[in-house]
PDB file of C-alpha atoms and ligand atoms in Angstrom:
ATOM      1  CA  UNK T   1     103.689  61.777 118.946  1.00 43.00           C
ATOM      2  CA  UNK T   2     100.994  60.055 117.138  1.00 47.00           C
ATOM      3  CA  UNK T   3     101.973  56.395 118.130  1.00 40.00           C
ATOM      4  CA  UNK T   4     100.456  54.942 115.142  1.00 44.00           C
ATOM      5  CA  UNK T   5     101.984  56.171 112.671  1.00 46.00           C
ATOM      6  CA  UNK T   6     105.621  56.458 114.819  1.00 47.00           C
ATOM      7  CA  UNK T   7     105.688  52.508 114.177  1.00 43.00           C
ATOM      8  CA  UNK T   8     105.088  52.625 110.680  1.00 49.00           C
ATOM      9  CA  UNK T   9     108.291  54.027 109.770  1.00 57.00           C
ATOM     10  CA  UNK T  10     106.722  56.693 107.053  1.00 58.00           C
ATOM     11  CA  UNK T  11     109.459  58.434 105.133  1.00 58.00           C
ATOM     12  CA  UNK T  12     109.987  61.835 106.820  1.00 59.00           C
ATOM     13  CA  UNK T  13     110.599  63.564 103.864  1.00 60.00           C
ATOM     14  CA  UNK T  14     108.637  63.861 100.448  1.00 65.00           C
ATOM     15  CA  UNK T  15     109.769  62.513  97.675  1.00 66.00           C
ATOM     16  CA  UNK T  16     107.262  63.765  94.730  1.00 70.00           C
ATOM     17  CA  UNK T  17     108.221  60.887  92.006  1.00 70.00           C
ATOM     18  CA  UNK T  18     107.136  62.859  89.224  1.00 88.00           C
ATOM     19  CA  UNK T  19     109.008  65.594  87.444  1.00 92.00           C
ATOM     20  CA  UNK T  20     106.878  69.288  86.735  1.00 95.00           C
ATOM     21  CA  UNK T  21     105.012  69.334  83.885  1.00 95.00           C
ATOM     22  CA  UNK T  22     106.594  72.277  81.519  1.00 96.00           C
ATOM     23  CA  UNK T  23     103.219  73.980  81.521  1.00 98.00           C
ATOM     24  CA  UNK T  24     104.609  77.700  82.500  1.00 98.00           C
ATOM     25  CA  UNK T  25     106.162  77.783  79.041  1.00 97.00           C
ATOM     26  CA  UNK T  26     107.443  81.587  78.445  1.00 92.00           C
ATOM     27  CA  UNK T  27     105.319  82.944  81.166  1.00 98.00           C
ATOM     28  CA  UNK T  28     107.068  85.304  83.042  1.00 98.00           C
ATOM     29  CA  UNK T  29     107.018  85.055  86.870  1.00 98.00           C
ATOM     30  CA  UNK T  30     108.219  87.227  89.996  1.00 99.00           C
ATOM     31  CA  UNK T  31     108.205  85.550  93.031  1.00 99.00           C
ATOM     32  CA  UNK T  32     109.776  87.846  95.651  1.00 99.00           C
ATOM     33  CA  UNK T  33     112.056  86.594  98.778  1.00 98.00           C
ATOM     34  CA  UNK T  34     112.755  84.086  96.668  1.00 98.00           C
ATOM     35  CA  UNK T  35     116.128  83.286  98.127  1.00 98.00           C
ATOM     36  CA  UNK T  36     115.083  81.711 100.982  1.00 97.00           C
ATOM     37  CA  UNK T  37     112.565  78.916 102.367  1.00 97.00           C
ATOM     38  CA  UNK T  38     109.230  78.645 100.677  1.00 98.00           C
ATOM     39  CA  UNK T  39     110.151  81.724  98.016  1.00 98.00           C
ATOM     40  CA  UNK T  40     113.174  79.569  96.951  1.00 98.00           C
ATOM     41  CA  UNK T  41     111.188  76.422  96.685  1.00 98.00           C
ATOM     42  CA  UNK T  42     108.338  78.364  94.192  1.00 98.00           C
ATOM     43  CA  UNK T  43     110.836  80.252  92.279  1.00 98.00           C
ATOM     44  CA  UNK T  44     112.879  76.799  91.220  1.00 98.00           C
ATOM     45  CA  UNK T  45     109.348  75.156  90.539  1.00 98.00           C
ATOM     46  CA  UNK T  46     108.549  77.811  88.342  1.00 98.00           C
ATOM     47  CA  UNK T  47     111.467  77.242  86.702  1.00 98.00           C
ATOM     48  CA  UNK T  48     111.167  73.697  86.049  1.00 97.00           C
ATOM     49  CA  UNK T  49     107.529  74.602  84.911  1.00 98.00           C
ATOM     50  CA  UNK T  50     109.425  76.724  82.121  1.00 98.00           C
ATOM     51  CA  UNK T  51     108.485  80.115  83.278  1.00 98.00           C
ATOM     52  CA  UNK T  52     111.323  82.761  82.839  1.00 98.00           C
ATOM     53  CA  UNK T  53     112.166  83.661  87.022  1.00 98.00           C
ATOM     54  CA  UNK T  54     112.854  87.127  88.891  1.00 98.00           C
ATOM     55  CA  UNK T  55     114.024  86.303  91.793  1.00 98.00           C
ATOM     56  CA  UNK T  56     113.769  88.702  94.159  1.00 99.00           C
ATOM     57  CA  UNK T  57     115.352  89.017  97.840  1.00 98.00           C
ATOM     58  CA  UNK T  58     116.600  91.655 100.169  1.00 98.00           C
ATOM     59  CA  UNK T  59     118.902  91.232 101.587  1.00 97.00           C
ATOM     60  CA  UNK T  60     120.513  87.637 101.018  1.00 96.00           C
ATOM     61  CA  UNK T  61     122.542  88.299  97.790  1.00 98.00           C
ATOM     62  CA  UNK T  62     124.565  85.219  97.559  1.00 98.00           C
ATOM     63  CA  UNK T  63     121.648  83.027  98.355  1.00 98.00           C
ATOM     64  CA  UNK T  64     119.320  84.260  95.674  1.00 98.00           C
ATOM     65  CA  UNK T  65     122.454  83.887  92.928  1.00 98.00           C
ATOM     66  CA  UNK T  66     121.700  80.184  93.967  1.00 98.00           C
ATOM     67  CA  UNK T  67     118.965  80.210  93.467  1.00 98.00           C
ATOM     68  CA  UNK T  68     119.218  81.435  89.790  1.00 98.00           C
ATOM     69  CA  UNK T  69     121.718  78.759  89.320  1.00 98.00           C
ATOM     70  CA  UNK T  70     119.413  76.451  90.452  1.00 97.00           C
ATOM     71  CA  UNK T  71     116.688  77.632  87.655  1.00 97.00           C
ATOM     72  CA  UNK T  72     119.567  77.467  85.145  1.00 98.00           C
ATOM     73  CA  UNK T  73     119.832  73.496  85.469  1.00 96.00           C
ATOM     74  CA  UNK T  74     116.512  73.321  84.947  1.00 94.00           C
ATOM     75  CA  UNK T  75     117.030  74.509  81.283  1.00 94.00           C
ATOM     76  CA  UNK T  76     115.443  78.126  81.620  1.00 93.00           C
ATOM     77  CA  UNK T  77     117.819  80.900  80.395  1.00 92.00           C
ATOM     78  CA  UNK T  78     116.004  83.928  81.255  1.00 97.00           C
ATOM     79  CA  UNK T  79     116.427  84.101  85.115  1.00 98.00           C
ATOM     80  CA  UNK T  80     117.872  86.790  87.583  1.00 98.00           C
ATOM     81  CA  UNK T  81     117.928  87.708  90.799  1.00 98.00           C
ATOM     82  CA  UNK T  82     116.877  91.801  92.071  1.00 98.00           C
ATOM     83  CA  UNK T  83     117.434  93.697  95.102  1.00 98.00           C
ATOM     84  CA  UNK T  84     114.460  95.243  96.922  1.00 99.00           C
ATOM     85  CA  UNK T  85     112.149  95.382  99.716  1.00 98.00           C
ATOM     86  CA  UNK T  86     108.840  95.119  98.646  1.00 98.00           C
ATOM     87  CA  UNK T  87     107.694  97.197 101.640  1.00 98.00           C
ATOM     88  CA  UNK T  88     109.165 100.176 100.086  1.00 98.00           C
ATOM     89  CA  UNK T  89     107.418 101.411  96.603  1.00 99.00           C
ATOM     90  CA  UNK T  90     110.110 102.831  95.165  1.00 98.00           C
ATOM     91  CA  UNK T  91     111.867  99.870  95.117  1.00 99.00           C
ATOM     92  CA  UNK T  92     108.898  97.962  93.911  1.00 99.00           C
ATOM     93  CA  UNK T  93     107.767  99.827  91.424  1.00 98.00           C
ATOM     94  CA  UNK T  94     111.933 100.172  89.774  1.00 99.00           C
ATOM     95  CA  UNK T  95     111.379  96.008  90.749  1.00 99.00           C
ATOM     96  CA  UNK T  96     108.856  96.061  87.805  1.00 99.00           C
ATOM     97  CA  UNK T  97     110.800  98.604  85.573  1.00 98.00           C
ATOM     98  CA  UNK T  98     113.603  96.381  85.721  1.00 98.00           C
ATOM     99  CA  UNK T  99     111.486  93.407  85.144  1.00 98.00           C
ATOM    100  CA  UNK T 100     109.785  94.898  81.837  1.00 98.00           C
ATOM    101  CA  UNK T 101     113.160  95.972  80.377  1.00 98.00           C
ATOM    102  CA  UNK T 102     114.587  92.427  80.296  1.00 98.00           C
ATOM    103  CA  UNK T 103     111.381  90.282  79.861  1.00 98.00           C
ATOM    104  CA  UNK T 104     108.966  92.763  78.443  1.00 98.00           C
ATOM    105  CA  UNK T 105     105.775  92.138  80.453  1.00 98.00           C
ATOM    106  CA  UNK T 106     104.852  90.014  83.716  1.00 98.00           C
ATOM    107  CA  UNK T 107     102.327  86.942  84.072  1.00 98.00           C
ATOM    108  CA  UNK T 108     102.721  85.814  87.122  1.00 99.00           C
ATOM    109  CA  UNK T 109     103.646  87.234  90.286  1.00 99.00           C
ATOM    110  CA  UNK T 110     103.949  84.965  93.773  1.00 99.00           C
ATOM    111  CA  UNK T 111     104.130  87.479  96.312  1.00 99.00           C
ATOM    112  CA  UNK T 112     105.262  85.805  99.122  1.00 98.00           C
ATOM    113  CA  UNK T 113     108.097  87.798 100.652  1.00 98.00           C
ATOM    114  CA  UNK T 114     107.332  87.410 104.646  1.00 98.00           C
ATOM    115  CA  UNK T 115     108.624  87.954 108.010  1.00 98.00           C
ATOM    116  CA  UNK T 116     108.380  86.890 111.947  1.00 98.00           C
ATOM    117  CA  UNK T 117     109.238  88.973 114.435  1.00 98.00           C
ATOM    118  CA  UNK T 118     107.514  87.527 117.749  1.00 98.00           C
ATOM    119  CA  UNK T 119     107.080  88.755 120.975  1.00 98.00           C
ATOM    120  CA  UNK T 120     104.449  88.301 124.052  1.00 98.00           C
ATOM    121  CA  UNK T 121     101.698  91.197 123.107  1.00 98.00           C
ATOM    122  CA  UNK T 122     103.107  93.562 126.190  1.00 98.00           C
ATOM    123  CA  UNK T 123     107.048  92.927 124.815  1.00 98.00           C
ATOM    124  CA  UNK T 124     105.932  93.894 121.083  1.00 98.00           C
ATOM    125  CA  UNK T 125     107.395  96.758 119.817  1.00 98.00           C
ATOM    126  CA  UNK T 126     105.857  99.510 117.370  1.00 98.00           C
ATOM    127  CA  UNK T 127     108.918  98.858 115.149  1.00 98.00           C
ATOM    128  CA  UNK T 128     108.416  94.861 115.161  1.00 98.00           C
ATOM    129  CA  UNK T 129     104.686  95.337 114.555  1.00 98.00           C
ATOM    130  CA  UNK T 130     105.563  98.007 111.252  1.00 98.00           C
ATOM    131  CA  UNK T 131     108.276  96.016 110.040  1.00 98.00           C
ATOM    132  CA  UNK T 132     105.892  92.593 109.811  1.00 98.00           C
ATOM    133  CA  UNK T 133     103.037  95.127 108.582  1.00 99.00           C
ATOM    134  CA  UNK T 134     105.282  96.636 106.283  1.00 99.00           C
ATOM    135  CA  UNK T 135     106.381  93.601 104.435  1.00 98.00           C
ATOM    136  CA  UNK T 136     103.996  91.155 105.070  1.00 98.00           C
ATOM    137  CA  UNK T 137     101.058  93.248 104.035  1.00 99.00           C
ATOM    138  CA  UNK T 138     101.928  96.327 102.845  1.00 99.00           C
ATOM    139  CA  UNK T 139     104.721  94.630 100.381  1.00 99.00           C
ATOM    140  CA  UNK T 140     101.973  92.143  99.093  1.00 99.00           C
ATOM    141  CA  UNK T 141      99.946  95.388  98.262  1.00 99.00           C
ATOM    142  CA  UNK T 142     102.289  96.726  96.805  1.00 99.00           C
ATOM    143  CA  UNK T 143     103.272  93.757  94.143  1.00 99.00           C
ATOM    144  CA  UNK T 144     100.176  93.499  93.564  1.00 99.00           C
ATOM    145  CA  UNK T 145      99.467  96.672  92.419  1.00 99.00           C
ATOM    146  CA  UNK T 146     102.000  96.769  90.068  1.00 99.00           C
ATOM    147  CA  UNK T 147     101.080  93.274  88.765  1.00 99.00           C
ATOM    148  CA  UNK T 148      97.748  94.309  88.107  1.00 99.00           C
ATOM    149  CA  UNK T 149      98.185  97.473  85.999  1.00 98.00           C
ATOM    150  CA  UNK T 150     100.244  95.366  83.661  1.00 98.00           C
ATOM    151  CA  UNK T 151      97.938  92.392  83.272  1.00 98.00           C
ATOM    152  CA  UNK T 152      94.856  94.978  82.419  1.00 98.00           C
ATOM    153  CA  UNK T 153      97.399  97.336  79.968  1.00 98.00           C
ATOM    154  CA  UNK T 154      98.397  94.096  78.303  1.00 98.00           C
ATOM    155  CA  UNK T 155      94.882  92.174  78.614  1.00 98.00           C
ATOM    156  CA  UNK T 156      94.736  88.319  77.505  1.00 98.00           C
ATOM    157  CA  UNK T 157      97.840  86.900  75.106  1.00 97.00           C
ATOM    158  CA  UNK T 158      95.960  83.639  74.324  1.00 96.00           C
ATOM    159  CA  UNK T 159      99.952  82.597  73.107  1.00 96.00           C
ATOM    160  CA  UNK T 160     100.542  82.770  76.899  1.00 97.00           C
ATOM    161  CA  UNK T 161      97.929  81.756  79.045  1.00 98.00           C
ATOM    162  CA  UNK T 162      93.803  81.754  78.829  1.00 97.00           C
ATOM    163  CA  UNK T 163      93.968  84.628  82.084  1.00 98.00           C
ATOM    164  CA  UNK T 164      95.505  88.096  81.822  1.00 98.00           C
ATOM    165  CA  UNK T 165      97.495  87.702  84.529  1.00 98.00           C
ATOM    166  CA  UNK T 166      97.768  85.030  87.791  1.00 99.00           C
ATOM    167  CA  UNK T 167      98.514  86.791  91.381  1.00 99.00           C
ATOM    168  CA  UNK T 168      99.518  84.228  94.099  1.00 99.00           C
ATOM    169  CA  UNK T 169      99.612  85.799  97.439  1.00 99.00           C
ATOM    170  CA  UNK T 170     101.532  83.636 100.171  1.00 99.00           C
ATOM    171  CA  UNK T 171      99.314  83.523 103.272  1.00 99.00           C
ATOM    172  CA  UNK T 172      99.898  81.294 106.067  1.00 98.00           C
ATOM    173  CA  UNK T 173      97.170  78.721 108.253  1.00 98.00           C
ATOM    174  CA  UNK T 174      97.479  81.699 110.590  1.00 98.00           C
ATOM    175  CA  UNK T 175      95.285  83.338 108.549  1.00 98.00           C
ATOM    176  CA  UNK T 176      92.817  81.313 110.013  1.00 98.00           C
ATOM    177  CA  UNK T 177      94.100  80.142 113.048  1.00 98.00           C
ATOM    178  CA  UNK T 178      95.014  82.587 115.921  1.00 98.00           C
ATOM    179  CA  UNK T 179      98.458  82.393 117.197  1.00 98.00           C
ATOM    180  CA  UNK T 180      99.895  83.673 120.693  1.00 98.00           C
ATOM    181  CA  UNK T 181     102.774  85.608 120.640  1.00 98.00           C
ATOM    182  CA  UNK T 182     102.569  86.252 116.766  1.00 98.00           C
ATOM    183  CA  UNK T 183     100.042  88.787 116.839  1.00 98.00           C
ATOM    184  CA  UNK T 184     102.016  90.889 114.413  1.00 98.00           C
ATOM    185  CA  UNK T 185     102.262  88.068 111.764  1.00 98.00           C
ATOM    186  CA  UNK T 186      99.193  86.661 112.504  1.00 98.00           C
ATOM    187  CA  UNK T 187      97.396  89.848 111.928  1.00 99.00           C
ATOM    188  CA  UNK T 188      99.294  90.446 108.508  1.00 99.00           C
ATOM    189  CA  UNK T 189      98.166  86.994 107.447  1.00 99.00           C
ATOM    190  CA  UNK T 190      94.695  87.745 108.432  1.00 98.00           C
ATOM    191  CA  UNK T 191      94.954  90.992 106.139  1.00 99.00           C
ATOM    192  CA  UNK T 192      96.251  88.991 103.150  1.00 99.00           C
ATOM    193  CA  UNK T 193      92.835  86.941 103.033  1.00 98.00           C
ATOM    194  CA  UNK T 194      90.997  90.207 102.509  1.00 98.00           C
ATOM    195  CA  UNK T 195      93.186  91.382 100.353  1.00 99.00           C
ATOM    196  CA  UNK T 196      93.590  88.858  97.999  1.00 99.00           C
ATOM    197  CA  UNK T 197      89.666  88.178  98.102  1.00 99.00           C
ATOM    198  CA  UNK T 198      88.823  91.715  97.401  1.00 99.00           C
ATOM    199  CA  UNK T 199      91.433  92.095  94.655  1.00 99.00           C
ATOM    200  CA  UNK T 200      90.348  89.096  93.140  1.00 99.00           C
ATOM    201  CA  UNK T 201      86.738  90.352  93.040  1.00 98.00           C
ATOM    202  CA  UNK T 202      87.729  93.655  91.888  1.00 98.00           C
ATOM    203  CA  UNK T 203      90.067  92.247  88.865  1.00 98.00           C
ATOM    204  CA  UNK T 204      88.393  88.985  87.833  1.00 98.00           C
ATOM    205  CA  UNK T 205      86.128  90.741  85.186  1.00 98.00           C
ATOM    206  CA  UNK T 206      89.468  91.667  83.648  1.00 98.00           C
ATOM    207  CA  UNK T 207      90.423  87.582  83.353  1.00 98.00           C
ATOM    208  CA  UNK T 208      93.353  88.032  86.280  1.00 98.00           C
ATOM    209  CA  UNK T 209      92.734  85.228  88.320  1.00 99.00           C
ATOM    210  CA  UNK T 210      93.809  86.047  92.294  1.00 99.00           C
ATOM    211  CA  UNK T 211      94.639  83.126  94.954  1.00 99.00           C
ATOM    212  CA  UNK T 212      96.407  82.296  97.852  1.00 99.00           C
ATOM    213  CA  UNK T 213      98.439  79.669  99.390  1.00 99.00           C
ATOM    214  CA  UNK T 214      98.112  78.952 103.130  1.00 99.00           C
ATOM    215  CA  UNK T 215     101.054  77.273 104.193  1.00 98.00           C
ATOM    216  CA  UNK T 216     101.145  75.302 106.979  1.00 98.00           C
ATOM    217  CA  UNK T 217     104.647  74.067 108.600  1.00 98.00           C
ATOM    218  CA  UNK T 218     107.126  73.875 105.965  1.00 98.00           C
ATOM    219  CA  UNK T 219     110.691  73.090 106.706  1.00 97.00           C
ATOM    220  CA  UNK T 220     112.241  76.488 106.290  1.00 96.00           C
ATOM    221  CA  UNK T 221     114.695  78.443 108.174  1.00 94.00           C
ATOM    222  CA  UNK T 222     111.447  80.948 109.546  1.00 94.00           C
ATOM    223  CA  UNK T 223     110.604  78.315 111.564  1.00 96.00           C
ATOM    224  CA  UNK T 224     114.045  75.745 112.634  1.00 96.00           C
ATOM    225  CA  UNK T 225     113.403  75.739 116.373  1.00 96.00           C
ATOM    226  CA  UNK T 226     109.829  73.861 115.812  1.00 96.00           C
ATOM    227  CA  UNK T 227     111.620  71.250 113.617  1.00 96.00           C
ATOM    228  CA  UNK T 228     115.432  70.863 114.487  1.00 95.00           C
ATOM    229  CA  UNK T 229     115.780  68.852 117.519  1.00 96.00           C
ATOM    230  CA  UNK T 230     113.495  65.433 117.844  1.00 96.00           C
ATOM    231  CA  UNK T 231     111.716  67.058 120.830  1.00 96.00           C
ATOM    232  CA  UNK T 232     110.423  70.095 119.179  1.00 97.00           C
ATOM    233  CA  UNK T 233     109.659  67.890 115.453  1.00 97.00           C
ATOM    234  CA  UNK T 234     107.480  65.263 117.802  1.00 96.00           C
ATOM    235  CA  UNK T 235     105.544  68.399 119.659  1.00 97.00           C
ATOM    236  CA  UNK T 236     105.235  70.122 115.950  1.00 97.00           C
ATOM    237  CA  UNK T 237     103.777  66.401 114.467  1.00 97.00           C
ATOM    238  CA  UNK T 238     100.924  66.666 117.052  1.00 96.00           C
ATOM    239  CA  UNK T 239      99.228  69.499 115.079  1.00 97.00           C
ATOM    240  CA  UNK T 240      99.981  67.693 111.840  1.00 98.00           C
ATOM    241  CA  UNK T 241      97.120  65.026 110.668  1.00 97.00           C
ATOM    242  CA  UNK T 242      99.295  63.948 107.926  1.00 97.00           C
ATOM    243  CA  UNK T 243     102.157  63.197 110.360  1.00 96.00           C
ATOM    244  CA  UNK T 244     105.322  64.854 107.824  1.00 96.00           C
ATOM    245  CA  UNK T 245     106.668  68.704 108.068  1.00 97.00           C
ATOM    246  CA  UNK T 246     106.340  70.609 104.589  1.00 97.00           C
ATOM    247  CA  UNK T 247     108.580  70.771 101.944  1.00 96.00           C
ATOM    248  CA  UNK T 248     109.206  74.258 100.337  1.00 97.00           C
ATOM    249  CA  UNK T 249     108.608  71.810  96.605  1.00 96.00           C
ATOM    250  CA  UNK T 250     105.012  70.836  98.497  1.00 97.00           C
ATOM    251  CA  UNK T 251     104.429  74.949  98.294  1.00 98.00           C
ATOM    252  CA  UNK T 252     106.314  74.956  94.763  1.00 98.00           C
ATOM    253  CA  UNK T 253     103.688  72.626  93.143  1.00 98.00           C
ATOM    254  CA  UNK T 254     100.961  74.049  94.525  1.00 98.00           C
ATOM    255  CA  UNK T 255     102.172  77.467  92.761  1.00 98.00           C
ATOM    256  CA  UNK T 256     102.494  75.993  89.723  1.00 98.00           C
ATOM    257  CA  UNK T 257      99.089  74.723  89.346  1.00 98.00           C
ATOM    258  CA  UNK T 258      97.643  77.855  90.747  1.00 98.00           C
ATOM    259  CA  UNK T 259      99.554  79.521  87.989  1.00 98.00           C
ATOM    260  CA  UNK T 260      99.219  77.329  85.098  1.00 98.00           C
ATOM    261  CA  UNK T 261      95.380  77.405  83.037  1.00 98.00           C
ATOM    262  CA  UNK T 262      95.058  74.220  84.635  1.00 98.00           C
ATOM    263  CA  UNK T 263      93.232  76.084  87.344  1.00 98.00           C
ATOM    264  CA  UNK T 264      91.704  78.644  84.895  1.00 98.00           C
ATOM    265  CA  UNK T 265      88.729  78.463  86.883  1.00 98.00           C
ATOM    266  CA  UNK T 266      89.430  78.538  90.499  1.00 98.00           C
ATOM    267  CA  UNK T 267      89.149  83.090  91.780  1.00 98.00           C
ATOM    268  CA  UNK T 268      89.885  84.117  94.997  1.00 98.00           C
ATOM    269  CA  UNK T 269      89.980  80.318  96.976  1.00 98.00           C
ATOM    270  CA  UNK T 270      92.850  80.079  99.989  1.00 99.00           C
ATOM    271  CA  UNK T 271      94.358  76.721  98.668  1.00 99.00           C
ATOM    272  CA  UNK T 272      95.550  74.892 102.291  1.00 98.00           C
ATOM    273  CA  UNK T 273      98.646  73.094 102.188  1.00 98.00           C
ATOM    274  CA  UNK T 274      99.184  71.945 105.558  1.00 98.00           C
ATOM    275  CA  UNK T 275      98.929  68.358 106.200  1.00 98.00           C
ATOM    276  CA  UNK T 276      95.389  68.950 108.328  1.00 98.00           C
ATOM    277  CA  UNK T 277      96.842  71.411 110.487  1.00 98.00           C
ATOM    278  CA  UNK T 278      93.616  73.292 109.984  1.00 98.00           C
ATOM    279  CA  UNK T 279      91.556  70.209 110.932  1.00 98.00           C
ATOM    280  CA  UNK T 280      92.240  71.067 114.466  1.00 96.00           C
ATOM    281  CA  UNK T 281      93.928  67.639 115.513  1.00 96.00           C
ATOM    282  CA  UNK T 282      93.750  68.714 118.904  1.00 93.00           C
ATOM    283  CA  UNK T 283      90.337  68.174 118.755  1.00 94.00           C
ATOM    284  CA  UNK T 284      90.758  64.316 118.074  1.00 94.00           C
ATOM    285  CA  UNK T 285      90.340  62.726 121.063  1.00 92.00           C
ATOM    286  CA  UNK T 286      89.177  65.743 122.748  1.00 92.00           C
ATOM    287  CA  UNK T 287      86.143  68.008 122.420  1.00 92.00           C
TER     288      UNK T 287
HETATM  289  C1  BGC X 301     104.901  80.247 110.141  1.00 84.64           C
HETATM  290  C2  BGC X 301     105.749  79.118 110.709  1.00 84.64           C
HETATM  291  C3  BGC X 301     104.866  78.098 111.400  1.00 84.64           C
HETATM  292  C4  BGC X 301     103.693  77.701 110.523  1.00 84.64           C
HETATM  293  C5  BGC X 301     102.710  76.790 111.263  1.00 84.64           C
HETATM  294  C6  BGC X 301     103.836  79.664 109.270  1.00 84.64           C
HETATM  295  O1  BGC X 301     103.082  80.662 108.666  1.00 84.64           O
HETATM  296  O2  BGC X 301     105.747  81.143 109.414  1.00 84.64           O
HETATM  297  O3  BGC X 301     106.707  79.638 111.623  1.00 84.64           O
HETATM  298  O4  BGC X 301     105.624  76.954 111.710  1.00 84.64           O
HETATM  299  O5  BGC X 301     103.013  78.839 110.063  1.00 84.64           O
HETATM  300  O6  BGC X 301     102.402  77.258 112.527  1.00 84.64           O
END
């Protein structure tokens, strides 16, 4: 543990004191496995942003009906919750036709539906390699896709928002930083940076603006056995500069701004949130 800042007592978990701006007003978002960790945490931001919410989820049902409650107290009254996996284009592409029935059109999609499945390189199996291919990468190509051909058929609605259409694509610091065990993940985050660069230079003439977040470790369920016993939360602080774990509203904001013309400006950047992880802190007395 980083013994200077142990004594200090800093308050382990964020408290943002400001309430979210409303500037999402009538935008339409989908921000899929959103009924979980840092999909829930975007999807309620959104909400209190004022953008109407699909929330979409796989397979936790109950959870994501929370989660739509959840946007309800925030005041918004166009919100619901859909069934699919993104890593399956049927269901993505009925994901959309569902969508454009009840809220006509799409402006922002956060496509951050992810999975582990980890295993030492010789103990990973084909199928956990597909599966975190399939809806890691493949799934965010997918959403995409279908984003995208609605933002250029519809074009700019200066009503809405200065861009035709906002893509946020949910990377991770492994994008950047190579991780033992995880080469499955790892590797799908590594694809997402390519991705979303190359979409956004294919699409920006068209005024859709394409970004990512790069998480780094936020206290979700994906990742309890690096926070939930002292031991493991004191190890995880030593490759975290700022000294705090994550909070799924530290992603939320960041997706708002990304989202909002606020950042009309900013094409195909990996926005960090990750308390320096990427700073290499191992490197601070060492090297
Ligand atoms: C992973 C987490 C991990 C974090 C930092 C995330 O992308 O999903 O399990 O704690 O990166 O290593």
């Amino acid at each position: 543990m980083r013994g200077i800042l142990k004594d200090q007592e800093l308050p382990e978990v964020h408290m943002p004191s400001k309430p979210i701006e409303k500037v999402l007003k009538g935008q339409k978002a989908l921000v899929t496995g959103a009924d979980s960790g840092i999909g829930r945490g975007v999807a309620i931001a959104l909400g209190h942003a004022g953008a109407d919410v699909v929330v979409n989820y796989h397979k936790g049902e109950e959870a994501a009906e929370e989660v739509v409650e959840a946007i309800k107290q925030t005041g918004c009254k166009n919100v619901f919750a859909h069934q699919a996996d993104v890593s399956q284009e049927d269901q993505v592409i009925a994901m959309y036709e569902k969508m454009f029935q009840e809220f006509g059109t799409i402006d922002i999609l956060v496509s951050n539906a992810g999975l582990q499945q980890d295993a030492p390189l010789e103990e990973m199996t084909l199928a956990k390699w597909n599966l975190v291919i399939g809806v890691n990468l493949t799934g965010q190509f997918l959403c995409c896709r279908e984003a995208v051909k609605e933002f250029k058929r519809r074009g700019v609605n200066k009503e809405v928002s200065c861009a035709a259409g906002k893509l946020i694509c949910m990377s991770s610091v492994h994008q950047e930083i190579p991780w033992a065990g995880h080469v499955n993940y790892a590797a799908s985050k590594g694809g997402i940076k390519m991705l979303m660069e190359s979409i956004s230079q294919e699409v920006a003439p068209h005024r859709i603006r394409v970004n990512s977040i790069a998480p780094g470790a936020i206290k979700t369920p994906i990742n309890k056995e690096a926070w939930d016993t002292p031991e493991a939360y004191n190890q995880l602080m030593e490759l975290i500069p700022y000294n705090r774990i994550g909070e799924p509203d530290d992603i939320g904001r960041a997706a708002v701004w990304l989202a909002s013309d606020d950042s009309d400006y900013v094409n195909g950047i990996t926005l960090f949130v990750d308390g320096g992880m990427t700073l290499y802190p191992g490197f601070t007395q060492n090297g």
